[in-house]
PDB file of C-alpha atoms and ligand atoms in Angstrom:
ATOM      1  CA  MET A  70     140.707 118.440  89.261  1.00 81.00           C
ATOM      2  CA  SER A  71     137.930 116.869  87.190  1.00 91.00           C
ATOM      3  CA  ARG A  72     135.868 113.995  88.527  1.00 96.00           C
ATOM      4  CA  VAL A  73     134.479 111.168  86.371  1.00 98.00           C
ATOM      5  CA  ILE A  74     131.522 109.373  87.837  1.00 98.00           C
ATOM      6  CA  SER A  75     130.044 106.369  85.998  1.00 98.00           C
ATOM      7  CA  VAL A  76     126.563 105.253  86.941  1.00 98.00           C
ATOM      8  CA  VAL A  77     126.252 101.635  85.807  1.00 98.00           C
ATOM      9  CA  SER A  78     124.409  98.383  86.320  1.00 97.00           C
ATOM     10  CA  SER A  79     124.023  95.301  84.132  1.00 96.00           C
ATOM     11  CA  LYS A  80     120.355  95.446  85.013  1.00 94.00           C
ATOM     12  CA  GLY A  81     117.744  97.736  83.472  1.00 94.00           C
ATOM     13  CA  GLY A  82     115.515 100.015  85.528  1.00 95.00           C
ATOM     14  CA  ALA A  83     117.929 100.171  88.527  1.00 96.00           C
ATOM     15  CA  CYS A  84     117.727 104.069  88.681  1.00 97.00           C
ATOM     16  CA  LYS A  85     120.917 104.768  86.720  1.00 98.00           C
ATOM     17  CA  THR A  86     119.525 107.721  84.785  1.00 98.00           C
ATOM     18  CA  THR A  87     117.802 109.214  87.817  1.00 98.00           C
ATOM     19  CA  THR A  88     120.944 108.936  89.802  1.00 98.00           C
ATOM     20  CA  ALA A  89     123.087 110.424  86.997  1.00 98.00           C
ATOM     21  CA  VAL A  90     120.737 113.401  86.446  1.00 98.00           C
ATOM     22  CA  CYS A  91     120.312 114.076  90.155  1.00 98.00           C
ATOM     23  CA  LEU A  92     124.054 114.091  90.725  1.00 98.00           C
ATOM     24  CA  ALA A  93     124.590 116.308  87.665  1.00 98.00           C
ATOM     25  CA  ALA A  94     121.953 118.756  88.929  1.00 98.00           C
ATOM     26  CA  GLU A  95     123.465 118.887  92.427  1.00 98.00           C
ATOM     27  CA  ALA A  96     126.964 119.403  91.051  1.00 98.00           C
ATOM     28  CA  ALA A  97     125.666 122.199  88.767  1.00 98.00           C
ATOM     29  CA  ARG A  98     123.767 123.852  91.659  1.00 97.00           C
ATOM     30  CA  ARG A  99     127.087 123.961  93.513  1.00 97.00           C
ATOM     31  CA  GLY A 100     128.685 125.865  90.623  1.00 97.00           C
ATOM     32  CA  GLN A 101     130.488 122.986  88.937  1.00 97.00           C
ATOM     33  CA  ARG A 102     130.824 122.820  85.190  1.00 98.00           C
ATOM     34  CA  VAL A 103     129.069 119.548  84.396  1.00 98.00           C
ATOM     35  CA  VAL A 104     128.714 117.338  81.379  1.00 98.00           C
ATOM     36  CA  VAL A 105     126.628 114.203  81.157  1.00 98.00           C
ATOM     37  CA  ILE A 106     127.765 111.635  78.647  1.00 98.00           C
ATOM     38  CA  ASP A 107     124.616 109.862  77.598  1.00 98.00           C
ATOM     39  CA  ALA A 108     125.813 106.514  76.421  1.00 98.00           C
ATOM     40  CA  ASP A 109     122.513 104.744  76.736  1.00 96.00           C
ATOM     41  CA  GLY A 110     122.137 103.215  73.269  1.00 85.00           C
ATOM     42  CA  PRO A 111     118.964 104.267  71.496  1.00 84.00           C
ATOM     43  CA  GLN A 112     117.086 105.445  74.652  1.00 91.00           C
ATOM     44  CA  HIS A 113     118.855 108.662  75.585  1.00 96.00           C
ATOM     45  CA  HIS A 114     116.537 109.241  78.559  1.00 97.00           C
ATOM     46  CA  ALA A 115     119.106 111.396  80.281  1.00 98.00           C
ATOM     47  CA  THR A 116     119.325 113.755  77.282  1.00 98.00           C
ATOM     48  CA  GLU A 117     115.502 113.982  77.050  1.00 97.00           C
ATOM     49  CA  TRP A 118     115.362 114.735  80.775  1.00 98.00           C
ATOM     50  CA  LEU A 119     118.167 117.349  80.769  1.00 97.00           C
ATOM     51  CA  ARG A 120     116.705 119.058  77.748  1.00 96.00           C
ATOM     52  CA  GLY A 121     113.036 118.770  78.798  1.00 95.00           C
ATOM     53  CA  GLY A 122     112.887 121.860  80.949  1.00 90.00           C
ATOM     54  CA  VAL A 123     114.753 125.028  81.803  1.00 91.00           C
ATOM     55  CA  ASN A 124     116.540 124.258  85.104  1.00 92.00           C
ATOM     56  CA  LEU A 125     119.110 121.880  83.810  1.00 97.00           C
ATOM     57  CA  ARG A 126     120.316 123.787  80.704  1.00 95.00           C
ATOM     58  CA  ALA A 127     123.628 124.599  82.313  1.00 96.00           C
ATOM     59  CA  ILE A 128     124.442 120.912  82.216  1.00 98.00           C
ATOM     60  CA  ASP A 129     125.979 119.996  78.882  1.00 98.00           C
ATOM     61  CA  VAL A 130     125.221 116.616  77.238  1.00 98.00           C
ATOM     62  CA  VAL A 131     127.201 114.443  74.889  1.00 98.00           C
ATOM     63  CA  ILE A 132     124.905 112.047  73.137  1.00 97.00           C
ATOM     64  CA  GLY A 133     126.040 108.548  72.135  1.00 92.00           C
ATOM     65  CA  PRO A 134     129.739 109.169  71.734  1.00 94.00           C
ATOM     66  CA  SER A 135     131.422 106.996  69.135  1.00 95.00           C
ATOM     67  CA  SER A 136     134.280 106.601  71.549  1.00 97.00           C
ATOM     68  CA  LEU A 137     133.525 106.684  75.287  1.00 98.00           C
ATOM     69  CA  PRO A 138     137.166 107.087  76.353  1.00 97.00           C
ATOM     70  CA  ALA A 139     137.635 110.007  73.932  1.00 98.00           C
ATOM     71  CA  ALA A 140     134.438 111.680  75.212  1.00 98.00           C
ATOM     72  CA  VAL A 141     135.698 111.241  78.789  1.00 98.00           C
ATOM     73  CA  GLN A 142     139.052 112.711  77.903  1.00 98.00           C
ATOM     74  CA  SER A 143     137.476 115.708  76.263  1.00 98.00           C
ATOM     75  CA  GLY A 144     135.094 116.098  79.236  1.00 98.00           C
ATOM     76  CA  ILE A 145     138.032 116.122  81.697  1.00 97.00           C
ATOM     77  CA  GLU A 146     139.587 118.910  79.706  1.00 97.00           C
ATOM     78  CA  ARG A 147     136.538 121.147  79.790  1.00 97.00           C
ATOM     79  CA  TYR A 148     134.428 120.292  82.851  1.00 98.00           C
ATOM     80  CA  ASP A 149     134.789 119.898  86.579  1.00 98.00           C
ATOM     81  CA  THR A 150     132.426 116.878  86.737  1.00 98.00           C
ATOM     82  CA  VAL A 151     131.854 114.273  84.097  1.00 98.00           C
ATOM     83  CA  ILE A 152     128.941 111.916  84.636  1.00 98.00           C
ATOM     84  CA  ILE A 153     128.285 108.811  82.431  1.00 98.00           C
ATOM     85  CA  ASP A 154     124.890 107.175  82.032  1.00 98.00           C
ATOM     86  CA  ILE A 155     124.704 103.830  80.200  1.00 98.00           C
ATOM     87  CA  MET A 156     122.142 101.235  79.325  1.00 97.00           C
ATOM     88  CA  GLY A 157     121.297  98.461  81.766  1.00 96.00           C
ATOM     89  CA  ALA A 158     123.125  95.552  80.201  1.00 95.00           C
ATOM     90  CA  ASP A 159     126.484  93.822  80.525  1.00 96.00           C
ATOM     91  CA  THR A 160     127.999  95.441  77.408  1.00 96.00           C
ATOM     92  CA  ALA A 161     131.334  96.702  76.211  1.00 97.00           C
ATOM     93  CA  THR A 162     130.079 100.190  77.097  1.00 97.00           C
ATOM     94  CA  LEU A 163     129.697  99.134  80.742  1.00 98.00           C
ATOM     95  CA  SER A 164     133.252  97.873  80.775  1.00 97.00           C
ATOM     96  CA  LEU A 165     134.515 101.169  79.278  1.00 97.00           C
ATOM     97  CA  ALA A 166     132.387 103.261  81.630  1.00 98.00           C
ATOM     98  CA  VAL A 167     133.924 101.327  84.603  1.00 98.00           C
ATOM     99  CA  ALA A 168     137.460 101.519  83.257  1.00 97.00           C
ATOM    100  CA  ASN A 169     137.314 105.264  82.685  1.00 97.00           C
ATOM    101  CA  ALA A 170     135.677 106.414  86.018  1.00 97.00           C
ATOM    102  CA  ASP A 171     137.213 107.757  89.193  1.00 97.00           C
ATOM    103  CA  LEU A 172     134.066 106.517  90.976  1.00 98.00           C
ATOM    104  CA  VAL A 173     131.570 103.927  89.803  1.00 98.00           C
ATOM    105  CA  ILE A 174     128.053 104.081  91.289  1.00 98.00           C
ATOM    106  CA  ILE A 175     125.942 100.948  91.002  1.00 98.00           C
ATOM    107  CA  PRO A 176     122.309 101.743  91.942  1.00 98.00           C
ATOM    108  CA  ALA A 177     119.866  99.066  93.077  1.00 96.00           C
ATOM    109  CA  THR A 178     116.206  99.271  93.920  1.00 95.00           C
ATOM    110  CA  ASN A 179     114.051  97.312  96.316  1.00 88.00           C
ATOM    111  CA  SER A 180     114.208  94.231  94.102  1.00 89.00           C
ATOM    112  CA  PRO A 181     115.982  90.894  94.469  1.00 88.00           C
ATOM    113  CA  LEU A 182     116.742  91.138  90.724  1.00 91.00           C
ATOM    114  CA  ASP A 183     118.678  94.285  91.349  1.00 91.00           C
ATOM    115  CA  VAL A 184     120.774  92.582  93.956  1.00 92.00           C
ATOM    116  CA  ASP A 185     121.685  90.079  91.282  1.00 93.00           C
ATOM    117  CA  GLY A 186     122.424  92.990  88.961  1.00 96.00           C
ATOM    118  CA  VAL A 187     124.754  94.488  91.546  1.00 97.00           C
ATOM    119  CA  GLU A 188     126.662  91.254  91.985  1.00 96.00           C
ATOM    120  CA  ARG A 189     126.998  90.735  88.221  1.00 97.00           C
ATOM    121  CA  THR A 190     128.089  94.312  87.728  1.00 98.00           C
ATOM    122  CA  VAL A 191     130.776  94.029  90.458  1.00 98.00           C
ATOM    123  CA  ALA A 192     131.999  90.755  88.911  1.00 97.00           C
ATOM    124  CA  ARG A 193     132.436  92.532  85.567  1.00 98.00           C
ATOM    125  CA  LEU A 194     134.117  95.456  87.376  1.00 98.00           C
ATOM    126  CA  ARG A 195     136.578  93.021  89.007  1.00 97.00           C
ATOM    127  CA  GLN A 196     137.323  91.577  85.531  1.00 97.00           C
ATOM    128  CA  VAL A 197     137.969  94.973  84.058  1.00 97.00           C
ATOM    129  CA  GLU A 198     140.171  95.767  87.052  1.00 96.00           C
ATOM    130  CA  ALA A 199     142.231  92.571  86.438  1.00 96.00           C
ATOM    131  CA  GLU A 200     142.595  93.472  82.751  1.00 95.00           C
ATOM    132  CA  LEU A 201     143.816  96.904  83.596  1.00 95.00           C
ATOM    133  CA  ALA A 202     146.258  95.558  86.178  1.00 94.00           C
ATOM    134  CA  ALA A 203     147.571  93.106  83.523  1.00 94.00           C
ATOM    135  CA  LYS A 204     148.364  96.174  81.378  1.00 92.00           C
ATOM    136  CA  GLY A 205     150.182  97.756  84.299  1.00 91.00           C
ATOM    137  CA  ILE A 206     147.408 100.241  85.037  1.00 83.00           C
ATOM    138  CA  ALA A 207     147.401  99.833  88.800  1.00 72.00           C
ATOM    139  CA  GLY A 208     144.757 100.624  91.390  1.00 78.00           C
ATOM    140  CA  PRO A 209     141.322  99.280  92.339  1.00 91.00           C
ATOM    141  CA  ILE A 210     138.259 100.635  90.597  1.00 95.00           C
ATOM    142  CA  VAL A 211     136.479 102.588  93.300  1.00 97.00           C
ATOM    143  CA  HIS A 212     132.809 101.729  93.467  1.00 98.00           C
ATOM    144  CA  ARG A 213     129.793 102.147  95.721  1.00 98.00           C
ATOM    145  CA  VAL A 214     126.347 100.632  95.682  1.00 98.00           C
ATOM    146  CA  LEU A 215     123.509 103.100  95.989  1.00 98.00           C
ATOM    147  CA  LEU A 216     120.181 101.861  97.349  1.00 98.00           C
ATOM    148  CA  SER A 217     117.550 103.775  95.435  1.00 98.00           C
ATOM    149  CA  ARG A 218     113.799 103.989  95.149  1.00 97.00           C
ATOM    150  CA  THR A 219     113.946 102.448  98.618  1.00 97.00           C
ATOM    151  CA  GLU A 220     111.048 101.595 100.935  1.00 97.00           C
ATOM    152  CA  PRO A 221     112.886 101.415 104.275  1.00 97.00           C
ATOM    153  CA  GLU A 222     109.801 100.311 106.190  1.00 97.00           C
ATOM    154  CA  THR A 223     109.602  97.034 104.285  1.00 96.00           C
ATOM    155  CA  THR A 224     111.110  93.620 105.196  1.00 96.00           C
ATOM    156  CA  LEU A 225     112.366  93.341 101.641  1.00 95.00           C
ATOM    157  CA  TYR A 226     114.485  96.485 102.113  1.00 96.00           C
ATOM    158  CA  ARG A 227     116.066  94.962 105.236  1.00 96.00           C
ATOM    159  CA  LEU A 228     116.681  91.626 103.437  1.00 95.00           C
ATOM    160  CA  ILE A 229     118.263  93.305 100.457  1.00 95.00           C
ATOM    161  CA  LYS A 230     120.531  95.445 102.668  1.00 95.00           C
ATOM    162  CA  THR A 231     121.564  92.441 104.715  1.00 95.00           C
ATOM    163  CA  ARG A 232     122.434  90.428 101.618  1.00 94.00           C
ATOM    164  CA  LEU A 233     124.530  93.274 100.125  1.00 95.00           C
ATOM    165  CA  THR A 234     126.330  93.812 103.442  1.00 94.00           C
ATOM    166  CA  GLU A 235     126.994  90.103 103.921  1.00 94.00           C
ATOM    167  CA  ASN A 236     128.496  89.988 100.422  1.00 92.00           C
ATOM    168  CA  ALA A 237     130.817  92.803 101.438  1.00 92.00           C
ATOM    169  CA  LEU A 238     129.462  95.141  98.786  1.00 95.00           C
ATOM    170  CA  PRO A 239     130.362  98.725  99.607  1.00 96.00           C
ATOM    171  CA  LEU A 240     127.192 100.685 100.241  1.00 97.00           C
ATOM    172  CA  PHE A 241     126.753 104.446 100.302  1.00 98.00           C
ATOM    173  CA  ASP A 242     125.339 105.629 103.582  1.00 98.00           C
ATOM    174  CA  ALA A 243     123.205 107.932 101.431  1.00 98.00           C
ATOM    175  CA  GLU A 244     120.059 106.430 100.013  1.00 98.00           C
ATOM    176  CA  ILE A 245     117.350 107.652  97.680  1.00 98.00           C
ATOM    177  CA  ARG A 246     113.839 106.916  98.830  1.00 98.00           C
ATOM    178  CA  ARG A 247     110.916 106.125  96.579  1.00 98.00           C
ATOM    179  CA  ARG A 248     109.325 109.496  96.003  1.00 98.00           C
ATOM    180  CA  VAL A 249     107.022 110.701  93.245  1.00 98.00           C
ATOM    181  CA  VAL A 250     109.124 113.868  92.877  1.00 98.00           C
ATOM    182  CA  TYR A 251     111.877 111.869  91.079  1.00 98.00           C
ATOM    183  CA  GLN A 252     109.412 110.836  88.407  1.00 98.00           C
ATOM    184  CA  GLU A 253     107.871 114.287  88.246  1.00 98.00           C
ATOM    185  CA  ALA A 254     111.420 115.706  87.822  1.00 98.00           C
ATOM    186  CA  ALA A 255     111.948 113.669  84.705  1.00 97.00           C
ATOM    187  CA  PHE A 256     108.547 114.748  83.374  1.00 96.00           C
ATOM    188  CA  VAL A 257     109.155 118.467  83.767  1.00 96.00           C
ATOM    189  CA  GLY A 258     112.883 118.513  82.987  1.00 97.00           C
ATOM    190  CA  SER A 259     114.040 119.434  86.510  1.00 98.00           C
ATOM    191  CA  ALA A 260     115.641 117.669  89.413  1.00 98.00           C
ATOM    192  CA  PRO A 261     115.146 117.727  93.221  1.00 98.00           C
ATOM    193  CA  PRO A 262     118.076 120.113  93.790  1.00 97.00           C
ATOM    194  CA  TYR A 263     115.892 122.714  91.987  1.00 97.00           C
ATOM    195  CA  MET A 264     112.505 121.604  93.244  1.00 97.00           C
ATOM    196  CA  ALA A 265     110.355 122.182  96.362  1.00 95.00           C
ATOM    197  CA  ASP A 266     110.641 118.761  97.950  1.00 97.00           C
ATOM    198  CA  ALA A 267     113.295 119.436 100.690  1.00 98.00           C
ATOM    199  CA  ARG A 268     113.659 115.773 101.636  1.00 98.00           C
ATOM    200  CA  ALA A 269     114.533 114.715  98.065  1.00 98.00           C
ATOM    201  CA  ALA A 270     116.820 117.710  97.714  1.00 98.00           C
ATOM    202  CA  ALA A 271     118.614 116.739 100.928  1.00 98.00           C
ATOM    203  CA  GLU A 272     119.010 113.102  99.640  1.00 98.00           C
ATOM    204  CA  CYS A 273     120.653 114.372  96.459  1.00 98.00           C
ATOM    205  CA  ALA A 274     122.908 116.653  98.389  1.00 98.00           C
ATOM    206  CA  ALA A 275     123.916 113.867 100.798  1.00 98.00           C
ATOM    207  CA  LEU A 276     124.693 111.516  97.891  1.00 98.00           C
ATOM    208  CA  TYR A 277     126.790 114.198  96.181  1.00 98.00           C
ATOM    209  CA  ASP A 278     128.668 115.011  99.447  1.00 98.00           C
ATOM    210  CA  GLU A 279     129.408 111.361 100.028  1.00 98.00           C
ATOM    211  CA  ALA A 280     130.553 110.812  96.426  1.00 98.00           C
ATOM    212  CA  VAL A 281     132.906 113.771  96.695  1.00 98.00           C
ATOM    213  CA  ALA A 282     134.183 112.489 100.072  1.00 97.00           C
ATOM    214  CA  VAL A 283     134.959 109.067  98.530  1.00 97.00           C
ATOM    215  CA  LEU A 284     136.769 110.706  95.631  1.00 96.00           C
ATOM    216  CA  THR A 285     138.731 113.024  98.000  1.00 94.00           C
ATOM    217  CA  THR A 286     139.844 110.101 100.161  1.00 92.00           C
ATOM    218  CA  VAL A 287     140.940 108.101  97.151  1.00 84.00           C
ATOM    219  CA  ALA A 288     142.893 111.120  95.742  1.00 82.00           C
ATOM    220  CA  ALA A 289     144.603 111.534  99.098  1.00 85.00           C
ATOM    221  CA  GLU A 290     145.606 107.879  99.190  1.00 83.00           C
ATOM    222  CA  VAL A 291     147.038 107.995  95.726  1.00 77.00           C
ATOM    223  CA  ALA A 292     149.068 111.198  96.426  1.00 74.00           C
TER     224      ALA A 292
HETATM  225  N1  LIG B 422     113.550 107.539  94.009  1.00 81.08           N
HETATM  226  C1  LIG B 422     112.636 107.210  93.090  1.00 81.08           C
HETATM  227  N2  LIG B 422     111.316 107.230  93.509  1.00 81.08           N
HETATM  228  C2  LIG B 422     110.372 106.866  92.631  1.00 81.08           C
HETATM  229  N3  LIG B 422     110.591 106.467  91.363  1.00 81.08           N
HETATM  230  C3  LIG B 422     111.868 106.463  90.899  1.00 81.08           C
HETATM  231  C4  LIG B 422     112.954 106.825  91.742  1.00 81.08           C
HETATM  232  N4  LIG B 422     114.092 106.719  91.037  1.00 81.08           N
HETATM  233  C5  LIG B 422     113.748 106.326  89.851  1.00 81.08           C
HETATM  234  N5  LIG B 422     112.431 106.153  89.756  1.00 81.08           N
HETATM  235  C6  LIG B 422     111.681 105.670  88.533  1.00 81.08           C
HETATM  236  O1  LIG B 422     112.076 104.348  88.319  1.00 81.08           O
HETATM  237  C7  LIG B 422     112.159 104.095  86.948  1.00 81.08           C
HETATM  238  C8  LIG B 422     113.573 103.610  86.550  1.00 81.08           C
HETATM  239  O2  LIG B 422     114.470 104.677  86.813  1.00 81.08           O
HETATM  240  P1  LIG B 422     115.624 105.050  85.802  1.00 81.08           P
HETATM  241  O3  LIG B 422     115.036 105.381  84.427  1.00 81.08           O
HETATM  242  O4  LIG B 422     116.453 106.046  86.439  1.00 81.08           O
HETATM  243  O5  LIG B 422     116.430 103.655  85.728  1.00 81.08           O
HETATM  244  P2  LIG B 422     117.550 103.201  84.650  1.00 81.08           P
HETATM  245  O6  LIG B 422     118.416 102.306  85.441  1.00 81.08           O
HETATM  246  O7  LIG B 422     118.182 104.359  84.043  1.00 81.08           O
HETATM  247  O8  LIG B 422     116.694 102.454  83.578  1.00 81.08           O
HETATM  248  P3  LIG B 422     117.209 101.960  82.100  1.00 81.08           P
HETATM  249  O9  LIG B 422     117.964 100.659  82.402  1.00 81.08           O
HETATM  250  O10 LIG B 422     115.884 101.678  81.361  1.00 81.08           O
HETATM  251  O11 LIG B 422     118.041 103.011  81.542  1.00 81.08           O
HETATM  252  C9  LIG B 422     111.750 105.369  86.242  1.00 81.08           C
HETATM  253  O12 LIG B 422     110.402 105.278  85.952  1.00 81.08           O
HETATM  254  C10 LIG B 422     111.987 106.405  87.285  1.00 81.08           C
HETATM  255  O13 LIG B 422     111.202 107.562  87.155  1.00 81.08           O
HETATM  256 MG1  LIG B 423     118.452 104.908  82.039  1.00 81.08          MG
END
């Protein structure tokens, strides 16, 4: 069964592309057929990253599809894992990415502005959910917040985590720390699952495992 994972935030710079590429790399490393739908307007950073080296060539890319739902449908027919990367703004693309996902990942960095971005994104997600429910398409949109580029030793990190928890936002246990290897990865067209930094590789693996566990639980509940 194919999995569609959308990585979204209404805020720019929240680590969407990094999350999307790392998840895609981890899925590919585990033998999955993977496509990344790069729906990030004119930037297409994910495409540049995936095509910038040799390690990630097994991951297919669809650039700027004219119809996101059609691209997702075609992805489901041909791949095990479909990952969507979008721009950081509250656009129609965000709503489509949320509506067409089995799991929505909302990354947030060590920044109060990103907390705001998470809250706005979840508000939009709830609205899309209500619109789908009104059309008779039942079921909540499964989502998790991913703390990324974290600095766990800082007070700010603890404040942000407390605020998200108090607001009942569902956090992944997995977190991605601030590490230069993530930036290096984009520069050389690779990703931690294929690089020497074991701690970053373990973070990507833990995130992937948890995402799969969430999807498996949801699938079992629906069945
Ligand atoms: N774990 C990390 N450690 C250090 N730097 C990181 C980490 N994750 C992402 N970055 C850096 O943070 C910046 C923003 O990340 P990224 O491009 O993934 O965000 P984005 O949400 O896709 O941004 P945009 O809204 O512009 O598409 C980039 O320079 C990236 O290399
Ligand atoms: Mg991006």
